[in-house]
């Protein structure tokens, strides 16, 4: 049987294995190394497998490299479970949906009738009437000579039911041994439902897979599945898939290769909610073998069932099962639309969900940020949960849904938790406390120190098992994000030293140092914070050598992590001076990361570029473009590949946009000043088409991005929708986001009167001031927030005078100008010199003029009716007879990165407002002024004459 499987389907299996390795390299390694040899040797011991298994073993062993296997086997022993949970971590998430948490079917009272009707005979009635394992054991022994296969199988199921209440483990073991002995003669008579169900519950009770009965049950079930002429019920298929994955000691792509055709057929005929639930179980457990065609087909079927009302709030357990299947880390970014629709279907029953289910739904919603209509219901349900069960975990869930006005009370609750020794002893307390700390944006150094002191204590007392399973890697991830949120101003050297020590040890001596995806995470932290010998002079040599050796295996995500670590190190340790050796190391690492980007850029046209990977690569290259130079000369290779990767946005199809991708793209476009009109228009269309689902925070990111780039959408409808979304989510958004969104809407002349009234009132101004008082980064946040408020006030005063909003920012402008003394740049000095020559009197123009609304103008010149320059008039009555000319000197960053004729939003708004104040605005771009053709004799003088329309 298995010889035929291997020989007839070698090509297909290799494709599946290759795909599986690409998607889940670590999981694949775990399953191969932990189970391959032991499984095969154990299976060969069973005579019923015989020659087929021997051939299977020999063929499979030949595909493994002996040296690689021996290294990996020793290192990976007993590390599977911890890494499985880490592997599905989202970039921003502390709470992870482990695929194995939901691989079983829902356990309920109907389990007794799973296979047989209790009215089948008297013995079955007696079996089902048992209340505990002792009664079952006595009954089985009393009817020893009358037990049929149905009775034995039912006894196995009942034993599993009573397992949780067993006080004597020996009784269960003895009963199982006896039932296995009774079951062996009937194995050939079992149908697929009986074989798969029995195998599943025996696996749950940890009966060794090497037991002869277990081997025979598996063989019987697989033979049925592999026989195309035999009917296999969907329930049996799901039970068998769960059983094989339970314990994770089988190599699923080999054993379950023939499951896929049956799954595909059942997807086409799926009509009921039960079918959908069972298919979700199958797809989740067969994930390595599921391709895009099957996944998309299943999502289409789910959509039909949702539209027809088959799947609705009346079956929340089915929806949760589907959500957990769609949300696993491997493909969650592909399933955002389906996840959104399923979450929306849960809305009527949110308050009726069990506590753990509610937390699960919150995790999924917070990652995907859709649908927005669920936010209020979740906030109410979580507040009720928090009031009933006040703990660090419930606090961590509630904070992201709480209104800003409750922040002070929640901070006091957090202080109580962090000072409690009992809280720190609870399971996973550091993760819950961190999520709350980060969501509350607490900048109090004392509170931060208490949290990281607790983490340091946890690290110092960590067992060798925990260290070997890389549990500390989550603390690395948290610290890097926390440090970043505080603008690099917060440091806990004790935590940095301990984590760096653990990370470099794992890199040097552990198998994790040989796996690219894990090495990238470990190396990122060591790159960032150092604490290694000679860290002020160079990076550790082992990091450089491993980066070079693994160059061809890095994914875009790995490249981003490494570049992020380098960026932090250049900010913290090499901000003012980069040692020569570090420059050489950076050149080598940069070459590796650029080669990965080139490899991605060379993807054939048949394969559409993945927006998720593209966003990661752009962020990776942005980190390097900002900070990496050799002898103060920007790396040309980086610049070329950087623009090449950015250009890939034009090739992307935007059919699968979602809120997370929107935010990532908006961040990248804002950070790079890259203008992609087609993508931006698609983003605005998404706002229009998904008004009910998209949240205010996401809309604000899109508006700010478009305003920053000066892009004008084709229609005003998305702007109107955006204004309504701001009103809808006004109480949940932070003040800075609301101000930024309103400024962008003012630029587009799309802000509503109601929104203006809500922003320019005492309560909102007080809300912004409170945020400034309790902000993360005291060095930059307050000034940024106040400056944006000033810009919004100015824009409303000029663009919406009918709203009668007073101008109350003059004191801020004067204070800001006094702190920032005027510094004349070489560009300004050169233009001034030519103006003096051209006008023949420096009193005919003003330098660095400041308007009443705080706009700074480089040069102001007054012309009379005959277009002759005159001195600035003292009387306002003469203003109607003269022309005020404002000359703005525009640097390179005033234009979009890829279009030097496209003026960015803030500068466009400035031009518009100056024109409203009566100025004729002329612009001189620095890149044009310093171009080669302007170096010709009299070129600059003639350029200014033409610009100012001066005849002589």
Short mmCIF file of N, CA and C in Angstrom, two decimals, residues 405-485:
data_model
loop_
_atom_site.label_atom_id
_atom_site.label_comp_id
_atom_site.label_asym_id
_atom_site.label_seq_id
_atom_site.Cartn_x
_atom_site.Cartn_y
_atom_site.Cartn_z
N UNK A 405 -10.94 58.75 28.25
CA UNK A 405 -11.23 59.39 29.54
C UNK A 405 -11.06 58.43 30.70
N UNK A 406 -10.99 57.13 30.45
CA UNK A 406 -10.85 56.14 31.52
C UNK A 406 -9.39 55.76 31.75
N UNK A 407 -8.50 56.42 31.06
CA UNK A 407 -7.10 56.00 31.10
C UNK A 407 -6.49 56.12 32.50
N UNK A 408 -6.76 57.20 33.20
CA UNK A 408 -6.18 57.39 34.54
C UNK A 408 -6.60 56.28 35.50
N UNK A 409 -7.87 55.92 35.47
CA UNK A 409 -8.36 54.86 36.36
C UNK A 409 -7.71 53.52 36.01
N UNK A 410 -7.54 53.27 34.72
CA UNK A 410 -6.93 52.00 34.31
C UNK A 410 -5.45 51.96 34.66
N UNK A 411 -4.78 53.11 34.60
CA UNK A 411 -3.37 53.15 35.01
C UNK A 411 -3.22 52.83 36.49
N UNK A 412 -4.13 53.34 37.32
CA UNK A 412 -4.08 53.02 38.75
C UNK A 412 -4.29 51.53 38.99
N UNK A 413 -5.20 50.93 38.22
CA UNK A 413 -5.41 49.48 38.33
C UNK A 413 -4.14 48.74 37.92
N UNK A 414 -3.49 49.20 36.86
CA UNK A 414 -2.25 48.56 36.42
C UNK A 414 -1.18 48.65 37.50
N UNK A 415 -1.07 49.79 38.16
CA UNK A 415 -0.08 49.95 39.23
C UNK A 415 -0.32 48.95 40.34
N UNK A 416 -1.60 48.71 40.65
CA UNK A 416 -1.93 47.73 41.69
C UNK A 416 -1.45 46.34 41.29
N UNK A 417 -1.67 45.98 40.04
CA UNK A 417 -1.26 44.66 39.55
C UNK A 417 0.25 44.50 39.56
N UNK A 418 0.96 45.52 39.07
CA UNK A 418 2.40 45.37 38.89
C UNK A 418 3.14 45.35 40.22
N UNK A 419 2.50 45.87 41.27
CA UNK A 419 3.12 45.86 42.61
C UNK A 419 2.75 44.61 43.41
N UNK A 420 1.94 43.74 42.82
CA UNK A 420 1.49 42.53 43.52
C UNK A 420 2.38 41.34 43.16
N UNK A 421 2.97 40.73 44.16
CA UNK A 421 3.80 39.54 43.92
C UNK A 421 2.94 38.35 43.46
N UNK A 422 1.69 38.31 43.90
CA UNK A 422 0.81 37.22 43.49
C UNK A 422 0.52 37.28 41.98
N UNK A 423 0.40 38.49 41.46
CA UNK A 423 0.14 38.64 40.02
C UNK A 423 1.29 38.09 39.20
N UNK A 424 2.52 38.37 39.63
CA UNK A 424 3.69 37.91 38.88
C UNK A 424 3.82 36.39 38.89
N UNK A 425 3.19 35.76 39.87
CA UNK A 425 3.26 34.30 39.94
C UNK A 425 2.24 33.62 39.04
N UNK A 426 1.28 34.40 38.50
CA UNK A 426 0.28 33.82 37.62
C UNK A 426 0.87 33.45 36.27
N UNK A 427 0.23 32.51 35.61
CA UNK A 427 0.70 32.05 34.30
C UNK A 427 0.63 33.17 33.27
N UNK A 428 1.73 33.35 32.55
CA UNK A 428 1.80 34.31 31.44
C UNK A 428 1.53 35.74 31.88
N UNK A 429 1.83 36.05 33.14
CA UNK A 429 1.53 37.38 33.66
C UNK A 429 2.34 38.47 32.96
N UNK A 430 3.60 38.18 32.61
CA UNK A 430 4.43 39.20 31.98
C UNK A 430 3.87 39.63 30.64
N UNK A 431 3.29 38.68 29.90
CA UNK A 431 2.70 39.02 28.59
C UNK A 431 1.49 39.93 28.77
N UNK A 432 0.61 39.58 29.72
CA UNK A 432 -0.59 40.39 29.95
C UNK A 432 -0.23 41.79 30.45
N UNK A 433 0.74 41.86 31.36
CA UNK A 433 1.14 43.16 31.89
C UNK A 433 1.78 44.02 30.81
N UNK A 434 2.56 43.40 29.94
CA UNK A 434 3.19 44.16 28.86
C UNK A 434 2.14 44.73 27.91
N UNK A 435 1.16 43.92 27.55
CA UNK A 435 0.12 44.39 26.63
C UNK A 435 -0.63 45.58 27.23
N UNK A 436 -0.92 45.50 28.53
CA UNK A 436 -1.59 46.62 29.19
C UNK A 436 -0.69 47.84 29.27
N UNK A 437 0.58 47.63 29.61
CA UNK A 437 1.54 48.73 29.72
C UNK A 437 1.69 49.45 28.39
N UNK A 438 1.79 48.70 27.32
CA UNK A 438 1.98 49.31 25.99
C UNK A 438 0.71 49.99 25.51
N UNK A 439 -0.45 49.37 25.76
CA UNK A 439 -1.71 49.96 25.31
C UNK A 439 -2.04 51.23 26.08
N UNK A 440 -1.66 51.27 27.36
CA UNK A 440 -1.91 52.47 28.17
C UNK A 440 -0.91 53.59 27.89
N UNK A 441 0.19 53.25 27.19
CA UNK A 441 1.22 54.23 26.83
C UNK A 441 1.75 54.95 28.06
N UNK A 442 2.12 54.17 29.04
CA UNK A 442 2.66 54.72 30.29
C UNK A 442 4.13 55.07 30.08
N UNK A 443 4.49 56.32 30.35
CA UNK A 443 5.87 56.75 30.20
C UNK A 443 6.57 56.96 31.53
N UNK A 444 5.87 56.72 32.64
CA UNK A 444 6.46 56.85 33.96
C UNK A 444 7.62 55.86 34.11
N UNK A 445 8.83 56.38 34.25
CA UNK A 445 10.02 55.52 34.29
C UNK A 445 9.96 54.55 35.46
N UNK A 446 9.39 54.99 36.58
CA UNK A 446 9.29 54.11 37.74
C UNK A 446 8.44 52.88 37.46
N UNK A 447 7.30 53.09 36.80
CA UNK A 447 6.42 51.97 36.47
C UNK A 447 7.09 51.05 35.44
N UNK A 448 7.73 51.66 34.44
CA UNK A 448 8.43 50.86 33.43
C UNK A 448 9.53 50.03 34.07
N UNK A 449 10.27 50.64 34.99
CA UNK A 449 11.35 49.90 35.66
C UNK A 449 10.80 48.72 36.45
N UNK A 450 9.66 48.91 37.10
CA UNK A 450 9.08 47.80 37.87
C UNK A 450 8.71 46.64 36.97
N UNK A 451 8.15 46.95 35.81
CA UNK A 451 7.79 45.86 34.89
C UNK A 451 9.03 45.12 34.42
N UNK A 452 10.03 45.86 33.94
CA UNK A 452 11.21 45.19 33.38
C UNK A 452 12.07 44.56 34.46
N UNK A 453 12.00 45.07 35.70
CA UNK A 453 12.67 44.36 36.81
C UNK A 453 12.02 43.01 37.04
N UNK A 454 10.68 42.98 36.93
CA UNK A 454 9.98 41.70 37.06
C UNK A 454 10.35 40.74 35.94
N UNK A 455 10.49 41.26 34.73
CA UNK A 455 10.91 40.41 33.60
C UNK A 455 12.32 39.88 33.82
N UNK A 456 13.21 40.75 34.31
CA UNK A 456 14.59 40.34 34.56
C UNK A 456 14.65 39.23 35.61
N UNK A 457 13.84 39.36 36.64
CA UNK A 457 13.77 38.32 37.65
C UNK A 457 13.27 37.01 37.04
N UNK A 458 12.28 37.12 36.19
CA UNK A 458 11.75 35.93 35.51
C UNK A 458 12.83 35.28 34.63
N UNK A 459 13.62 36.10 33.96
CA UNK A 459 14.68 35.57 33.10
C UNK A 459 15.78 34.90 33.92
N UNK A 460 16.12 35.51 35.05
CA UNK A 460 17.20 34.96 35.88
C UNK A 460 16.82 33.63 36.51
N UNK A 461 15.52 33.43 36.75
CA UNK A 461 15.07 32.18 37.36
C UNK A 461 14.48 31.20 36.33
N UNK A 462 14.66 31.51 35.08
CA UNK A 462 14.12 30.63 34.03
C UNK A 462 14.83 29.29 34.05
N UNK A 463 14.07 28.23 33.83
CA UNK A 463 14.64 26.89 33.79
C UNK A 463 15.38 26.68 32.48
N UNK A 464 16.25 25.67 32.47
CA UNK A 464 16.97 25.35 31.24
C UNK A 464 16.03 24.93 30.13
N UNK A 465 14.91 24.32 30.52
CA UNK A 465 13.91 23.93 29.51
C UNK A 465 13.32 25.16 28.83
N UNK A 466 12.97 26.17 29.63
CA UNK A 466 12.41 27.40 29.07
C UNK A 466 13.43 28.11 28.19
N UNK A 467 14.68 28.15 28.64
CA UNK A 467 15.73 28.80 27.84
C UNK A 467 15.95 28.03 26.55
N UNK A 468 15.97 26.71 26.65
CA UNK A 468 16.16 25.88 25.47
C UNK A 468 15.04 26.00 24.48
N UNK A 469 13.85 26.34 24.95
CA UNK A 469 12.69 26.50 24.06
C UNK A 469 12.52 27.94 23.58
N UNK A 470 13.50 28.79 23.89
CA UNK A 470 13.51 30.18 23.42
C UNK A 470 12.30 30.98 23.87
N UNK A 471 11.81 30.71 25.06
CA UNK A 471 10.71 31.52 25.57
C UNK A 471 11.13 32.97 25.77
N UNK A 472 12.44 33.19 26.01
CA UNK A 472 12.92 34.55 26.20
C UNK A 472 12.81 35.40 24.94
N UNK A 473 12.64 34.75 23.78
CA UNK A 473 12.58 35.50 22.53
C UNK A 473 11.38 36.44 22.49
N UNK A 474 10.32 36.08 23.19
CA UNK A 474 9.16 36.97 23.25
C UNK A 474 9.50 38.25 24.00
N UNK A 475 10.33 38.13 25.02
CA UNK A 475 10.74 39.34 25.74
C UNK A 475 11.61 40.22 24.85
N UNK A 476 12.42 39.61 23.99
CA UNK A 476 13.20 40.40 23.02
C UNK A 476 12.26 41.20 22.12
N UNK A 477 11.26 40.53 21.62
CA UNK A 477 10.28 41.17 20.74
C UNK A 477 9.59 42.33 21.46
N UNK A 478 9.18 42.10 22.70
CA UNK A 478 8.47 43.14 23.45
C UNK A 478 9.37 44.32 23.75
N UNK A 479 10.60 44.04 24.16
CA UNK A 479 11.50 45.13 24.54
C UNK A 479 11.80 46.03 23.35
N UNK A 480 12.02 45.42 22.18
CA UNK A 480 12.33 46.23 21.00
C UNK A 480 11.18 47.14 20.63
N UNK A 481 9.94 46.64 20.72
CA UNK A 481 8.78 47.47 20.43
C UNK A 481 8.60 48.55 21.48
N UNK A 482 8.80 48.19 22.75
CA UNK A 482 8.62 49.15 23.84
C UNK A 482 9.65 50.27 23.73
N UNK A 483 10.89 49.88 23.50
CA UNK A 483 11.96 50.86 23.35
C UNK A 483 11.70 51.78 22.16
N UNK A 484 11.17 51.23 21.10
CA UNK A 484 10.86 52.02 19.90
C UNK A 484 9.74 53.02 20.18
N UNK A 485 8.70 52.58 20.91
CA UNK A 485 7.58 53.47 21.20
C UNK A 485 8.01 54.67 22.05
#
